[in-house]
Amino acid sequence: MKNKDKKNSLWDVFLAFFKIGLCTFGGGYAMVSVIERDLVNNKKWITAEDMMNMLVIAESTPGVIAINSATFVGYKRAGVLGGIVATLGAVMPSFLIISVLSYFILAVQNNIWINAAFRGIRCAVVILIINAVIKLSKPIKKTWLTVLCIVIAFVLSTFLEINAIYIILGSGLLGIIYYGIKYRKMKEVPTETANQDEKKEEE
Amino acid sequence: MVFLQLFWTYFKIGLFTIGGGYAMLPMVYSEVVDGMGWISESQMLDFIGIAESTPGPFAINLATFVGFSVGENLGGVFIGLLGAITATIAVVLPSLIIIIIVSILFDKFIKNKYVQGFFFGVRPVVVGLVLSAAATVLFSVVMPNVDFTDLANSSWDINWASLALTALISGLFFVKIKGKRLHPIFFIVIGAVVGILIFGVFDLEKSIM
């Protein structure tokens, strides 16, 4: 009986995230708001507080935010298997659609009309990427230190073409050393005080 | 062998994408476009346009597409599908593992000073990296002959038709209807329609340049 329940809930998790994956265009935060409506307000699979924790985790771990939140909710609902099933469910719809599309795109890529359309689309994509830069920079507190980091990363990547992975690893390492010295007497940095500290520095 | 490379490349990309979606672009540039040469810069841009207008997070969609095209080059549609599966699983796997571990250790993870320090360093750097991708892409569209690693010998010719269209779309970007910005798909469609007109029907480029 219990086994059957477990199977059912795994299937529910898969279906719920398949639907979410199918309905979110543009990914990222679009998917997060659907999760909030479907799974927090309607199905009550996770609490609003869990949802907040989830966003913190999804933003501060590697990977795409939408998929990370799916993994987290699935895990909360049905354990490790739930996490895996939710991830599969969320990825599946776009995987199927993109596989079919890829086939057609590769087949028609030398057509002059398609080419003309894509040359126009590239102009739109430029704007979308610039928008992503603005969005990503919003939550970061602008101190001389963070602005310096942004500029150095830009120069290293643009003019010296250093691999982005090395730049990320290096900056993470420097951050660890910086916090290690700054908070050398503490074992843990409570997130709120960490933020308040930075606010004080700004003032 | 190619499948191992595909898996490893996308596993790395998945592991170092911090900040979601577009934060993946710098890595796709270094690893897939410049490094392995699996797709060209313009193929990457085209696909961002498609991925923005189809369901699902675009970063995952891009992985599926690259996997498919690498596989198809090797031996047809079926191998292409295998490539798509490989790249998609590889890009999702690192975060799947990390999220499950972090969900178990939530409090300790979030308050740990080394974890905090790591993200303190990485967050602004990701902005700089995506800004770099934005600049590279902007110049490849508007001034296609500028080489950032060799500015002294670059040609600064402007592609006026592309510049005008980019300006038009950036203007539309600020338009709000009922307090809401327009959906990205709208810009993509405008880009496609105007693109067909100015590059296809009228071929403005030749008459201006």
mmCIF file of C-alpha atoms in Angstrom:
data_model
loop_
_atom_site.group_PDB
_atom_site.id
_atom_site.type_symbol
_atom_site.label_atom_id
_atom_site.label_comp_id
_atom_site.label_asym_id
_atom_site.label_seq_id
_atom_site.Cartn_x
_atom_site.Cartn_y
_atom_site.Cartn_z
ATOM 1 C CA MET A 1 0.000 0.000 0.000
ATOM 2 C CA LYS A 2 2.745 2.407 1.015
ATOM 3 C CA ASN A 3 4.723 1.498 -2.046
ATOM 4 C CA LYS A 4 1.772 2.297 -4.243
ATOM 5 C CA ASP A 5 1.356 5.705 -2.586
ATOM 6 C CA LYS A 6 4.998 6.452 -3.218
ATOM 7 C CA LYS A 7 4.664 5.538 -6.878
ATOM 8 C CA ASN A 8 1.610 7.743 -7.185
ATOM 9 C CA SER A 9 3.305 10.735 -5.614
ATOM 10 C CA LEU A 10 6.356 10.325 -7.860
ATOM 11 C CA TRP A 11 4.045 10.251 -10.871
ATOM 12 C CA ASP A 12 2.265 13.376 -9.560
ATOM 13 C CA VAL A 13 5.601 15.146 -9.176
ATOM 14 C CA PHE A 14 6.602 14.208 -12.723
ATOM 15 C CA LEU A 15 3.285 15.365 -14.196
ATOM 16 C CA ALA A 16 3.259 18.637 -12.245
ATOM 17 C CA PHE A 17 6.733 19.568 -13.456
ATOM 18 C CA PHE A 18 6.123 18.339 -16.987
ATOM 19 C CA LYS A 19 3.237 20.797 -17.121
ATOM 20 C CA ILE A 20 5.324 23.589 -15.624
ATOM 21 C CA GLY A 21 8.150 22.884 -18.080
ATOM 22 C CA LEU A 22 5.729 22.953 -20.991
ATOM 23 C CA CYS A 23 4.109 26.247 -20.023
ATOM 24 C CA THR A 24 7.129 28.392 -19.219
ATOM 25 C CA PHE A 25 8.584 30.459 -21.984
ATOM 26 C CA GLY A 26 11.884 32.209 -21.376
ATOM 27 C CA GLY A 27 12.670 30.043 -18.364
ATOM 28 C CA GLY A 28 14.174 31.306 -15.130
ATOM 29 C CA TYR A 29 11.907 33.478 -13.073
ATOM 30 C CA ALA A 30 8.899 32.796 -15.313
ATOM 31 C CA MET A 31 8.998 29.211 -14.097
ATOM 32 C CA VAL A 32 9.437 30.269 -10.483
ATOM 33 C CA SER A 33 6.202 32.254 -10.529
ATOM 34 C CA VAL A 34 4.304 29.278 -11.982
ATOM 35 C CA ILE A 35 5.717 27.022 -9.247
ATOM 36 C CA GLU A 36 4.508 29.540 -6.680
ATOM 37 C CA ARG A 37 0.969 29.555 -8.075
ATOM 38 C CA ASP A 38 0.636 25.805 -8.737
ATOM 39 C CA LEU A 39 2.568 24.190 -5.933
ATOM 40 C CA VAL A 40 2.564 26.692 -3.061
ATOM 41 C CA ASN A 41 -0.909 28.214 -3.380
ATOM 42 C CA ASN A 42 -2.933 25.435 -5.039
ATOM 43 C CA LYS A 43 -1.400 22.060 -4.193
ATOM 44 C CA LYS A 44 0.372 23.250 -1.010
ATOM 45 C CA TRP A 45 3.304 20.900 -1.600
ATOM 46 C CA ILE A 46 5.704 23.360 -0.019
ATOM 47 C CA THR A 47 5.187 26.341 2.299
ATOM 48 C CA ALA A 48 5.839 29.961 1.390
ATOM 49 C CA GLU A 49 8.861 29.880 3.685
ATOM 50 C CA ASP A 50 10.255 26.826 1.888
ATOM 51 C CA MET A 51 9.729 28.749 -1.318
ATOM 52 C CA MET A 52 11.921 31.614 -0.036
ATOM 53 C CA ASN A 53 14.627 29.167 1.031
ATOM 54 C CA MET A 54 14.334 27.534 -2.338
ATOM 55 C CA LEU A 55 15.022 30.797 -4.162
ATOM 56 C CA VAL A 56 18.105 31.418 -2.031
ATOM 57 C CA ILE A 57 19.388 27.919 -2.831
ATOM 58 C CA ALA A 58 18.463 28.057 -6.503
ATOM 59 C CA GLU A 59 20.250 31.371 -6.944
ATOM 60 C CA SER A 60 23.345 30.430 -4.996
ATOM 61 C CA THR A 61 24.024 27.030 -6.509
ATOM 62 C CA PRO A 62 25.259 26.280 -10.008
ATOM 63 C CA GLY A 63 22.701 25.648 -12.711
ATOM 64 C CA VAL A 64 19.596 27.181 -14.149
ATOM 65 C CA ILE A 65 17.279 28.661 -11.525
ATOM 66 C CA ALA A 66 14.127 27.063 -12.947
ATOM 67 C CA ILE A 67 15.568 23.551 -12.908
ATOM 68 C CA ASN A 68 17.164 24.024 -9.506
ATOM 69 C CA SER A 69 13.800 24.972 -8.014
ATOM 70 C CA ALA A 70 12.189 21.910 -9.607
ATOM 71 C CA THR A 71 14.827 19.656 -8.037
ATOM 72 C CA PHE A 72 14.308 21.272 -4.621
ATOM 73 C CA VAL A 73 10.490 21.025 -4.633
ATOM 74 C CA GLY A 74 10.635 17.427 -5.886
ATOM 75 C CA TYR A 75 13.072 16.558 -3.118
ATOM 76 C CA LYS A 76 10.848 18.168 -0.468
ATOM 77 C CA ARG A 77 7.831 16.310 -1.800
ATOM 78 C CA ALA A 78 9.216 12.818 -2.363
ATOM 79 C CA GLY A 79 12.870 12.570 -1.345
ATOM 80 C CA VAL A 80 15.908 12.064 -3.563
ATOM 81 C CA LEU A 81 13.933 10.150 -6.201
ATOM 82 C CA GLY A 82 11.395 12.969 -6.162
ATOM 83 C CA GLY A 83 14.175 15.447 -6.904
ATOM 84 C CA ILE A 84 15.355 13.405 -9.871
ATOM 85 C CA VAL A 85 11.821 12.852 -11.201
ATOM 86 C CA ALA A 86 10.923 16.558 -10.907
ATOM 87 C CA THR A 87 14.089 17.527 -12.800
ATOM 88 C CA LEU A 88 13.310 15.036 -15.553
ATOM 89 C CA GLY A 89 9.733 16.292 -15.755
ATOM 90 C CA ALA A 90 10.780 19.936 -16.026
ATOM 91 C CA VAL A 91 13.401 19.281 -18.716
ATOM 92 C CA MET A 92 11.415 16.776 -20.803
ATOM 93 C CA PRO A 93 8.982 19.066 -22.708
ATOM 94 C CA SER A 94 11.624 21.474 -23.957
ATOM 95 C CA PHE A 95 13.956 18.580 -24.674
ATOM 96 C CA LEU A 96 11.393 16.996 -27.004
ATOM 97 C CA ILE A 97 10.478 20.272 -28.697
ATOM 98 C CA ILE A 98 14.089 21.390 -29.162
ATOM 99 C CA SER A 99 15.201 18.028 -30.563
ATOM 100 C CA VAL A 100 12.558 18.257 -33.288
ATOM 101 C CA LEU A 101 13.325 21.950 -33.942
ATOM 102 C CA SER A 102 17.091 21.329 -34.120
ATOM 103 C CA TYR A 103 16.496 18.890 -36.932
ATOM 104 C CA PHE A 104 14.564 21.440 -38.981
ATOM 105 C CA ILE A 105 16.893 24.342 -38.198
ATOM 106 C CA LEU A 106 19.954 22.413 -39.337
ATOM 107 C CA ALA A 107 18.077 21.406 -42.485
ATOM 108 C CA VAL A 108 17.034 24.938 -43.510
ATOM 109 C CA GLN A 109 20.003 26.978 -42.311
ATOM 110 C CA ASN A 110 21.188 27.827 -45.818
ATOM 111 C CA ASN A 111 17.850 29.181 -47.010
ATOM 112 C CA ILE A 112 18.204 32.931 -47.800
ATOM 113 C CA TRP A 113 14.872 33.921 -46.228
ATOM 114 C CA ILE A 114 15.564 32.014 -43.035
ATOM 115 C CA ASN A 115 18.999 33.613 -42.961
ATOM 116 C CA ALA A 116 17.503 37.077 -43.358
ATOM 117 C CA ALA A 117 15.056 36.387 -40.532
ATOM 118 C CA PHE A 118 17.847 35.189 -38.251
ATOM 119 C CA ARG A 119 20.004 38.226 -39.010
ATOM 120 C CA GLY A 120 17.109 40.301 -37.699
ATOM 121 C CA ILE A 121 16.582 38.002 -34.710
ATOM 122 C CA ARG A 122 20.250 38.462 -33.731
ATOM 123 C CA CYS A 123 19.578 42.184 -33.253
ATOM 124 C CA ALA A 124 16.780 41.294 -30.808
ATOM 125 C CA VAL A 125 18.979 38.781 -28.990
ATOM 126 C CA VAL A 126 21.605 41.488 -28.404
ATOM 127 C CA ILE A 127 18.997 43.489 -26.513
ATOM 128 C CA LEU A 128 17.918 40.433 -24.497
ATOM 129 C CA ILE A 129 21.508 39.747 -23.426
ATOM 130 C CA ILE A 130 22.031 43.382 -22.406
ATOM 131 C CA ASN A 131 18.815 43.086 -20.388
ATOM 132 C CA ALA A 132 20.230 39.978 -18.679
ATOM 133 C CA VAL A 133 23.306 41.978 -17.622
ATOM 134 C CA ILE A 134 21.075 44.628 -16.038
ATOM 135 C CA LYS A 135 18.955 42.005 -14.246
ATOM 136 C CA LEU A 136 21.995 40.122 -12.942
ATOM 137 C CA SER A 137 23.623 43.295 -11.630
ATOM 138 C CA LYS A 138 20.570 44.513 -9.703
ATOM 139 C CA PRO A 139 20.888 42.366 -6.531
ATOM 140 C CA ILE A 140 24.617 43.140 -6.204
ATOM 141 C CA LYS A 141 25.564 45.907 -3.788
ATOM 142 C CA LYS A 142 27.642 48.439 -5.669
ATOM 143 C CA THR A 143 30.787 49.020 -3.634
ATOM 144 C CA TRP A 144 34.172 49.912 -5.106
ATOM 145 C CA LEU A 145 35.163 46.275 -4.593
ATOM 146 C CA THR A 146 32.275 44.728 -6.535
ATOM 147 C CA VAL A 147 32.539 47.280 -9.351
ATOM 148 C CA LEU A 148 36.252 46.520 -9.610
ATOM 149 C CA CYS A 149 35.399 42.776 -9.869
ATOM 150 C CA ILE A 150 32.933 43.479 -12.691
ATOM 151 C CA VAL A 151 35.477 45.575 -14.622
ATOM 152 C CA ILE A 152 38.342 43.099 -14.182
ATOM 153 C CA ALA A 153 36.191 40.139 -15.248
ATOM 154 C CA PHE A 154 35.020 42.124 -18.295
ATOM 155 C CA VAL A 155 38.579 42.992 -19.357
ATOM 156 C CA LEU A 156 39.963 39.471 -18.796
ATOM 157 C CA SER A 157 37.134 37.895 -20.756
ATOM 158 C CA THR A 158 36.780 40.417 -23.604
ATOM 159 C CA PHE A 159 40.314 41.507 -24.435
ATOM 160 C CA LEU A 160 42.381 38.558 -23.216
ATOM 161 C CA GLU A 161 39.767 35.866 -23.976
ATOM 162 C CA ILE A 162 40.530 33.965 -20.785
ATOM 163 C CA ASN A 163 38.188 31.002 -20.273
ATOM 164 C CA ALA A 164 35.169 32.021 -18.158
ATOM 165 C CA ILE A 165 35.551 28.935 -15.925
ATOM 166 C CA TYR A 166 39.016 30.028 -14.740
ATOM 167 C CA ILE A 167 37.760 33.545 -14.028
ATOM 168 C CA ILE A 168 34.855 32.182 -11.952
ATOM 169 C CA LEU A 169 37.079 29.724 -10.060
ATOM 170 C CA GLY A 170 39.652 32.451 -9.360
ATOM 171 C CA SER A 171 37.072 34.923 -8.100
ATOM 172 C CA GLY A 172 35.467 32.260 -5.883
ATOM 173 C CA LEU A 173 38.847 31.459 -4.377
ATOM 174 C CA LEU A 174 39.603 35.145 -3.714
ATOM 175 C CA GLY A 175 36.153 35.495 -2.122
ATOM 176 C CA ILE A 176 36.826 32.534 0.186
ATOM 177 C CA ILE A 177 40.180 34.017 1.242
ATOM 178 C CA TYR A 178 38.589 37.463 1.764
ATOM 179 C CA TYR A 179 35.782 36.098 3.952
ATOM 180 C CA GLY A 180 38.215 33.795 5.756
ATOM 181 C CA ILE A 181 40.227 36.844 6.860
ATOM 182 C CA LYS A 182 37.259 39.183 7.391
ATOM 183 C CA TYR A 183 35.331 36.707 9.566
ATOM 184 C CA ARG A 184 38.314 34.810 11.000
ATOM 185 C CA LYS A 185 36.817 34.657 14.510
ATOM 186 C CA MET A 186 33.455 33.284 13.362
ATOM 187 C CA LYS A 187 32.582 29.820 12.139
ATOM 188 C CA GLU A 188 29.365 30.807 10.444
ATOM 189 C CA VAL A 189 28.288 34.000 8.769
ATOM 190 C CA PRO A 190 24.583 34.592 9.474
ATOM 191 C CA THR A 191 23.172 35.721 6.145
ATOM 192 C CA GLU A 192 21.320 38.722 7.542
ATOM 193 C CA THR A 193 24.250 40.184 9.459
ATOM 194 C CA ALA A 194 26.430 39.630 6.429
ATOM 195 C CA ASN A 195 24.059 41.815 4.456
ATOM 196 C CA GLN A 196 23.845 44.422 7.194
ATOM 197 C CA ASP A 197 27.635 44.589 7.325
ATOM 198 C CA GLU A 198 27.776 45.428 3.674
ATOM 199 C CA LYS A 199 25.067 48.047 4.067
ATOM 200 C CA LYS A 200 27.040 49.720 6.862
ATOM 201 C CA GLU A 201 30.136 49.779 4.702
ATOM 202 C CA GLU A 202 28.189 51.517 1.995
ATOM 203 C CA GLU A 203 26.999 54.220 4.336
ATOM 204 C CA MET B 1 34.865 9.868 -27.861
ATOM 205 C CA VAL B 2 32.964 12.923 -29.045
ATOM 206 C CA PHE B 3 30.158 11.928 -26.692
ATOM 207 C CA LEU B 4 32.574 11.890 -23.749
ATOM 208 C CA GLN B 5 33.812 15.350 -24.748
ATOM 209 C CA LEU B 6 30.229 16.536 -25.111
ATOM 210 C CA PHE B 7 29.338 15.189 -21.682
ATOM 211 C CA TRP B 8 32.437 16.620 -20.004
ATOM 212 C CA THR B 9 32.083 20.045 -21.669
ATOM 213 C CA TYR B 10 28.449 20.404 -20.665
ATOM 214 C CA PHE B 11 29.068 19.009 -17.189
ATOM 215 C CA LYS B 12 31.628 21.806 -16.691
ATOM 216 C CA ILE B 13 29.224 24.395 -18.106
ATOM 217 C CA GLY B 14 26.453 23.177 -15.794
ATOM 218 C CA LEU B 15 28.804 23.257 -12.817
ATOM 219 C CA PHE B 16 29.956 26.839 -13.390
ATOM 220 C CA THR B 17 26.676 28.455 -14.407
ATOM 221 C CA ILE B 18 25.986 30.581 -11.349
ATOM 222 C CA GLY B 19 23.104 33.031 -11.572
ATOM 223 C CA GLY B 20 21.062 31.034 -14.089
ATOM 224 C CA GLY B 21 20.206 31.352 -17.783
ATOM 225 C CA TYR B 22 22.357 33.966 -19.442
ATOM 226 C CA ALA B 23 25.169 33.369 -16.948
ATOM 227 C CA MET B 24 25.827 30.280 -19.075
ATOM 228 C CA LEU B 25 26.740 32.355 -22.159
ATOM 229 C CA PRO B 26 30.364 33.183 -21.262
ATOM 230 C CA MET B 27 31.047 29.464 -20.755
ATOM 231 C CA VAL B 28 29.335 28.518 -24.002
ATOM 232 C CA TYR B 29 31.593 31.084 -25.702
ATOM 233 C CA SER B 30 34.823 29.784 -24.163
ATOM 234 C CA GLU B 31 34.080 26.073 -24.298
ATOM 235 C CA VAL B 32 31.702 25.384 -27.182
ATOM 236 C CA VAL B 33 32.278 28.212 -29.701
ATOM 237 C CA ASP B 34 35.989 29.052 -29.221
ATOM 238 C CA GLY B 35 37.157 25.834 -27.568
ATOM 239 C CA MET B 36 35.568 22.880 -29.351
ATOM 240 C CA GLY B 37 34.268 24.832 -32.349
ATOM 241 C CA TRP B 38 31.046 22.808 -32.303
ATOM 242 C CA ILE B 39 28.856 25.751 -33.291
ATOM 243 C CA SER B 40 29.649 29.175 -34.751
ATOM 244 C CA GLU B 41 28.964 32.430 -32.961
ATOM 245 C CA SER B 42 26.066 33.228 -35.296
ATOM 246 C CA GLN B 43 24.550 29.754 -34.787
ATOM 247 C CA MET B 44 24.672 30.418 -31.055
ATOM 248 C CA LEU B 45 22.854 33.736 -31.471
ATOM 249 C CA ASP B 46 20.240 32.232 -33.802
ATOM 250 C CA PHE B 47 19.575 29.568 -31.291
ATOM 251 C CA ILE B 48 19.184 31.976 -28.397
ATOM 252 C CA GLY B 49 16.399 33.540 -30.465
ATOM 253 C CA ILE B 50 14.726 30.166 -30.925
ATOM 254 C CA ALA B 51 15.235 29.099 -27.323
ATOM 255 C CA GLU B 52 13.638 32.328 -26.103
ATOM 256 C CA SER B 53 10.513 31.556 -28.139
ATOM 257 C CA THR B 54 10.113 27.913 -27.095
ATOM 258 C CA PRO B 55 9.160 26.507 -23.687
ATOM 259 C CA GLY B 56 11.845 25.765 -21.154
ATOM 260 C CA PRO B 57 14.927 27.504 -19.782
ATOM 261 C CA PHE B 58 17.012 28.687 -22.711
ATOM 262 C CA ALA B 59 20.292 27.469 -21.253
ATOM 263 C CA ILE B 60 19.046 23.877 -21.250
ATOM 264 C CA ASN B 61 17.580 24.323 -24.722
ATOM 265 C CA LEU B 62 20.948 25.532 -25.996
ATOM 266 C CA ALA B 63 22.619 22.403 -24.587
ATOM 267 C CA THR B 64 20.047 20.170 -26.324
ATOM 268 C CA PHE B 65 20.621 21.995 -29.608
ATOM 269 C CA VAL B 66 24.435 21.789 -29.474
ATOM 270 C CA GLY B 67 24.244 18.099 -28.548
ATOM 271 C CA PHE B 68 21.904 17.452 -31.451
ATOM 272 C CA SER B 69 23.980 19.279 -34.049
ATOM 273 C CA VAL B 70 27.231 17.641 -32.912
ATOM 274 C CA GLY B 71 25.614 14.196 -33.088
ATOM 275 C CA GLU B 72 23.913 14.845 -36.417
ATOM 276 C CA ASN B 73 27.226 15.860 -37.973
ATOM 277 C CA LEU B 74 28.589 12.471 -36.954
ATOM 278 C CA GLY B 75 25.844 10.315 -38.376
ATOM 279 C CA GLY B 76 22.282 11.456 -38.852
ATOM 280 C CA VAL B 77 19.198 12.087 -36.796
ATOM 281 C CA PHE B 78 19.476 9.147 -34.414
ATOM 282 C CA ILE B 79 23.037 9.952 -33.336
ATOM 283 C CA GLY B 80 21.844 13.554 -33.093
ATOM 284 C CA LEU B 81 19.196 12.551 -30.567
ATOM 285 C CA LEU B 82 21.796 10.651 -28.538
ATOM 286 C CA GLY B 83 23.966 13.777 -28.556
ATOM 287 C CA ALA B 84 21.015 15.886 -27.412
ATOM 288 C CA ILE B 85 20.320 13.482 -24.531
ATOM 289 C CA THR B 86 24.009 13.430 -23.538
ATOM 290 C CA ALA B 87 24.390 17.225 -23.433
ATOM 291 C CA THR B 88 21.061 17.782 -21.671
ATOM 292 C CA ILE B 89 21.778 15.245 -18.921
ATOM 293 C CA ALA B 90 25.333 16.545 -18.521
ATOM 294 C CA VAL B 91 24.251 20.161 -18.086
ATOM 295 C CA VAL B 92 21.576 19.294 -15.503
ATOM 296 C CA LEU B 93 23.542 16.699 -13.514
ATOM 297 C CA PRO B 94 25.896 18.962 -11.479
ATOM 298 C CA SER B 95 23.091 21.116 -10.124
ATOM 299 C CA LEU B 96 20.862 18.073 -9.493
ATOM 300 C CA ILE B 97 23.529 16.541 -7.270
ATOM 301 C CA ILE B 98 24.399 19.824 -5.556
ATOM 302 C CA ILE B 99 20.770 20.816 -4.893
ATOM 303 C CA ILE B 100 19.942 17.501 -3.265
ATOM 304 C CA ILE B 101 23.002 17.728 -1.003
ATOM 305 C CA VAL B 102 22.287 21.384 -0.179
ATOM 306 C CA SER B 103 18.599 20.686 0.565
ATOM 307 C CA ILE B 104 19.730 18.209 3.193
ATOM 308 C CA LEU B 105 22.310 20.559 4.743
ATOM 309 C CA PHE B 106 20.419 23.818 4.126
ATOM 310 C CA ASP B 107 21.259 25.838 7.263
ATOM 311 C CA LYS B 108 24.888 24.835 7.498
ATOM 312 C CA PHE B 109 25.386 25.509 3.823
ATOM 313 C CA ILE B 110 23.811 28.960 3.741
ATOM 314 C CA LYS B 111 25.606 30.263 6.839
ATOM 315 C CA ASN B 112 29.029 28.812 6.116
ATOM 316 C CA LYS B 113 31.504 31.672 5.713
ATOM 317 C CA TYR B 114 33.481 29.956 2.964
ATOM 318 C CA VAL B 115 30.333 29.309 0.938
ATOM 319 C CA GLN B 116 29.325 32.956 1.463
ATOM 320 C CA GLY B 117 32.828 34.085 0.539
ATOM 321 C CA PHE B 118 32.776 32.050 -2.669
ATOM 322 C CA PHE B 119 29.538 33.675 -3.815
ATOM 323 C CA PHE B 120 30.680 37.115 -2.677
ATOM 324 C CA GLY B 121 33.561 36.771 -5.130
ATOM 325 C CA VAL B 122 31.677 35.080 -7.955
ATOM 326 C CA ARG B 123 28.481 37.179 -8.207
ATOM 327 C CA PRO B 124 29.956 40.442 -9.518
ATOM 328 C CA VAL B 125 32.349 38.514 -11.750
ATOM 329 C CA VAL B 126 29.409 36.781 -13.453
ATOM 330 C CA VAL B 127 27.988 40.234 -14.272
ATOM 331 C CA GLY B 128 31.320 41.207 -15.835
ATOM 332 C CA LEU B 129 31.417 37.982 -17.853
ATOM 333 C CA VAL B 130 27.884 38.319 -19.220
ATOM 334 C CA LEU B 131 28.621 41.980 -19.983
ATOM 335 C CA SER B 132 31.606 40.785 -21.972
ATOM 336 C CA ALA B 133 29.384 38.337 -23.879
ATOM 337 C CA ALA B 134 26.920 41.181 -24.521
ATOM 338 C CA ALA B 135 29.661 43.447 -25.878
ATOM 339 C CA THR B 136 31.057 40.697 -28.094
ATOM 340 C CA VAL B 137 27.610 39.905 -29.471
ATOM 341 C CA LEU B 138 26.700 43.581 -29.971
ATOM 342 C CA PHE B 139 29.872 44.218 -31.959
ATOM 343 C CA SER B 140 29.500 41.035 -34.003
ATOM 344 C CA VAL B 141 26.111 42.347 -35.146
ATOM 345 C CA VAL B 142 26.810 46.082 -35.521
ATOM 346 C CA MET B 143 30.541 46.217 -36.289
ATOM 347 C CA PRO B 144 31.329 42.699 -37.477
ATOM 348 C CA ASN B 145 35.001 43.301 -38.247
ATOM 349 C CA VAL B 146 36.156 44.436 -34.805
ATOM 350 C CA ASP B 147 38.540 41.994 -33.126
ATOM 351 C CA PHE B 148 38.789 42.686 -29.379
ATOM 352 C CA THR B 149 42.113 40.875 -29.041
ATOM 353 C CA ASP B 150 43.633 42.974 -31.829
ATOM 354 C CA LEU B 151 41.972 46.394 -31.694
ATOM 355 C CA ALA B 152 44.802 48.201 -33.510
ATOM 356 C CA ASN B 153 44.265 46.206 -36.715
ATOM 357 C CA SER B 154 40.463 46.061 -36.548
ATOM 358 C CA SER B 155 38.178 47.646 -39.084
ATOM 359 C CA TRP B 156 35.446 49.773 -37.546
ATOM 360 C CA ASP B 157 32.951 49.539 -40.433
ATOM 361 C CA ILE B 158 29.381 49.870 -39.240
ATOM 362 C CA ASN B 159 26.592 47.631 -40.512
ATOM 363 C CA TRP B 160 23.954 50.362 -40.670
ATOM 364 C CA ALA B 161 20.959 48.103 -41.323
ATOM 365 C CA SER B 162 21.689 45.978 -38.240
ATOM 366 C CA LEU B 163 22.428 49.065 -36.152
ATOM 367 C CA ALA B 164 19.065 50.607 -37.092
ATOM 368 C CA LEU B 165 17.164 47.420 -36.260
ATOM 369 C CA THR B 166 19.001 47.016 -32.940
ATOM 370 C CA ALA B 167 18.161 50.626 -32.086
ATOM 371 C CA LEU B 168 14.502 50.080 -33.014
ATOM 372 C CA ILE B 169 14.221 47.002 -30.788
ATOM 373 C CA SER B 170 16.019 48.659 -27.876
ATOM 374 C CA GLY B 171 13.485 51.497 -28.195
ATOM 375 C CA LEU B 172 10.598 49.006 -28.090
ATOM 376 C CA PHE B 173 12.191 47.484 -25.034
ATOM 377 C CA PHE B 174 11.144 50.470 -22.942
ATOM 378 C CA VAL B 175 7.536 50.380 -24.131
ATOM 379 C CA LYS B 176 5.140 49.343 -21.391
ATOM 380 C CA ILE B 177 1.577 48.137 -21.888
ATOM 381 C CA LYS B 178 -0.544 48.191 -18.722
ATOM 382 C CA GLY B 179 2.649 48.651 -16.689
ATOM 383 C CA LYS B 180 4.231 45.520 -18.148
ATOM 384 C CA ARG B 181 7.229 45.213 -20.448
ATOM 385 C CA LEU B 182 6.638 43.375 -23.721
ATOM 386 C CA HIS B 183 7.451 39.661 -23.831
ATOM 387 C CA PRO B 184 10.843 38.637 -25.325
ATOM 388 C CA ILE B 185 9.043 36.619 -28.013
ATOM 389 C CA PHE B 186 7.620 39.896 -29.339
ATOM 390 C CA PHE B 187 11.143 41.276 -29.954
ATOM 391 C CA ILE B 188 12.187 38.036 -31.638
ATOM 392 C CA VAL B 189 9.183 38.176 -33.992
ATOM 393 C CA ILE B 190 9.831 41.858 -34.793
ATOM 394 C CA GLY B 191 13.481 40.984 -35.449
ATOM 395 C CA ALA B 192 12.498 38.150 -37.793
ATOM 396 C CA VAL B 193 9.917 40.169 -39.747
ATOM 397 C CA VAL B 194 12.068 43.283 -40.148
ATOM 398 C CA GLY B 195 15.062 41.017 -40.869
ATOM 399 C CA ILE B 196 13.253 39.361 -43.786
ATOM 400 C CA LEU B 197 12.294 42.818 -45.101
ATOM 401 C CA ILE B 198 15.647 44.582 -44.848
ATOM 402 C CA PHE B 199 18.076 41.716 -45.465
ATOM 403 C CA GLY B 200 15.871 39.581 -47.746
ATOM 404 C CA VAL B 201 13.363 41.642 -49.742
ATOM 405 C CA PHE B 202 15.203 44.966 -50.057
ATOM 406 C CA ASP B 203 18.749 43.801 -49.385
ATOM 407 C CA LEU B 204 19.488 47.165 -47.804
ATOM 408 C CA GLU B 205 22.940 46.114 -46.739
ATOM 409 C CA LYS B 206 24.417 46.215 -50.228
ATOM 410 C CA SER B 207 22.831 49.531 -51.104
ATOM 411 C CA ILE B 208 24.041 51.226 -47.915
ATOM 412 C CA MET B 209 27.467 49.746 -47.313
#
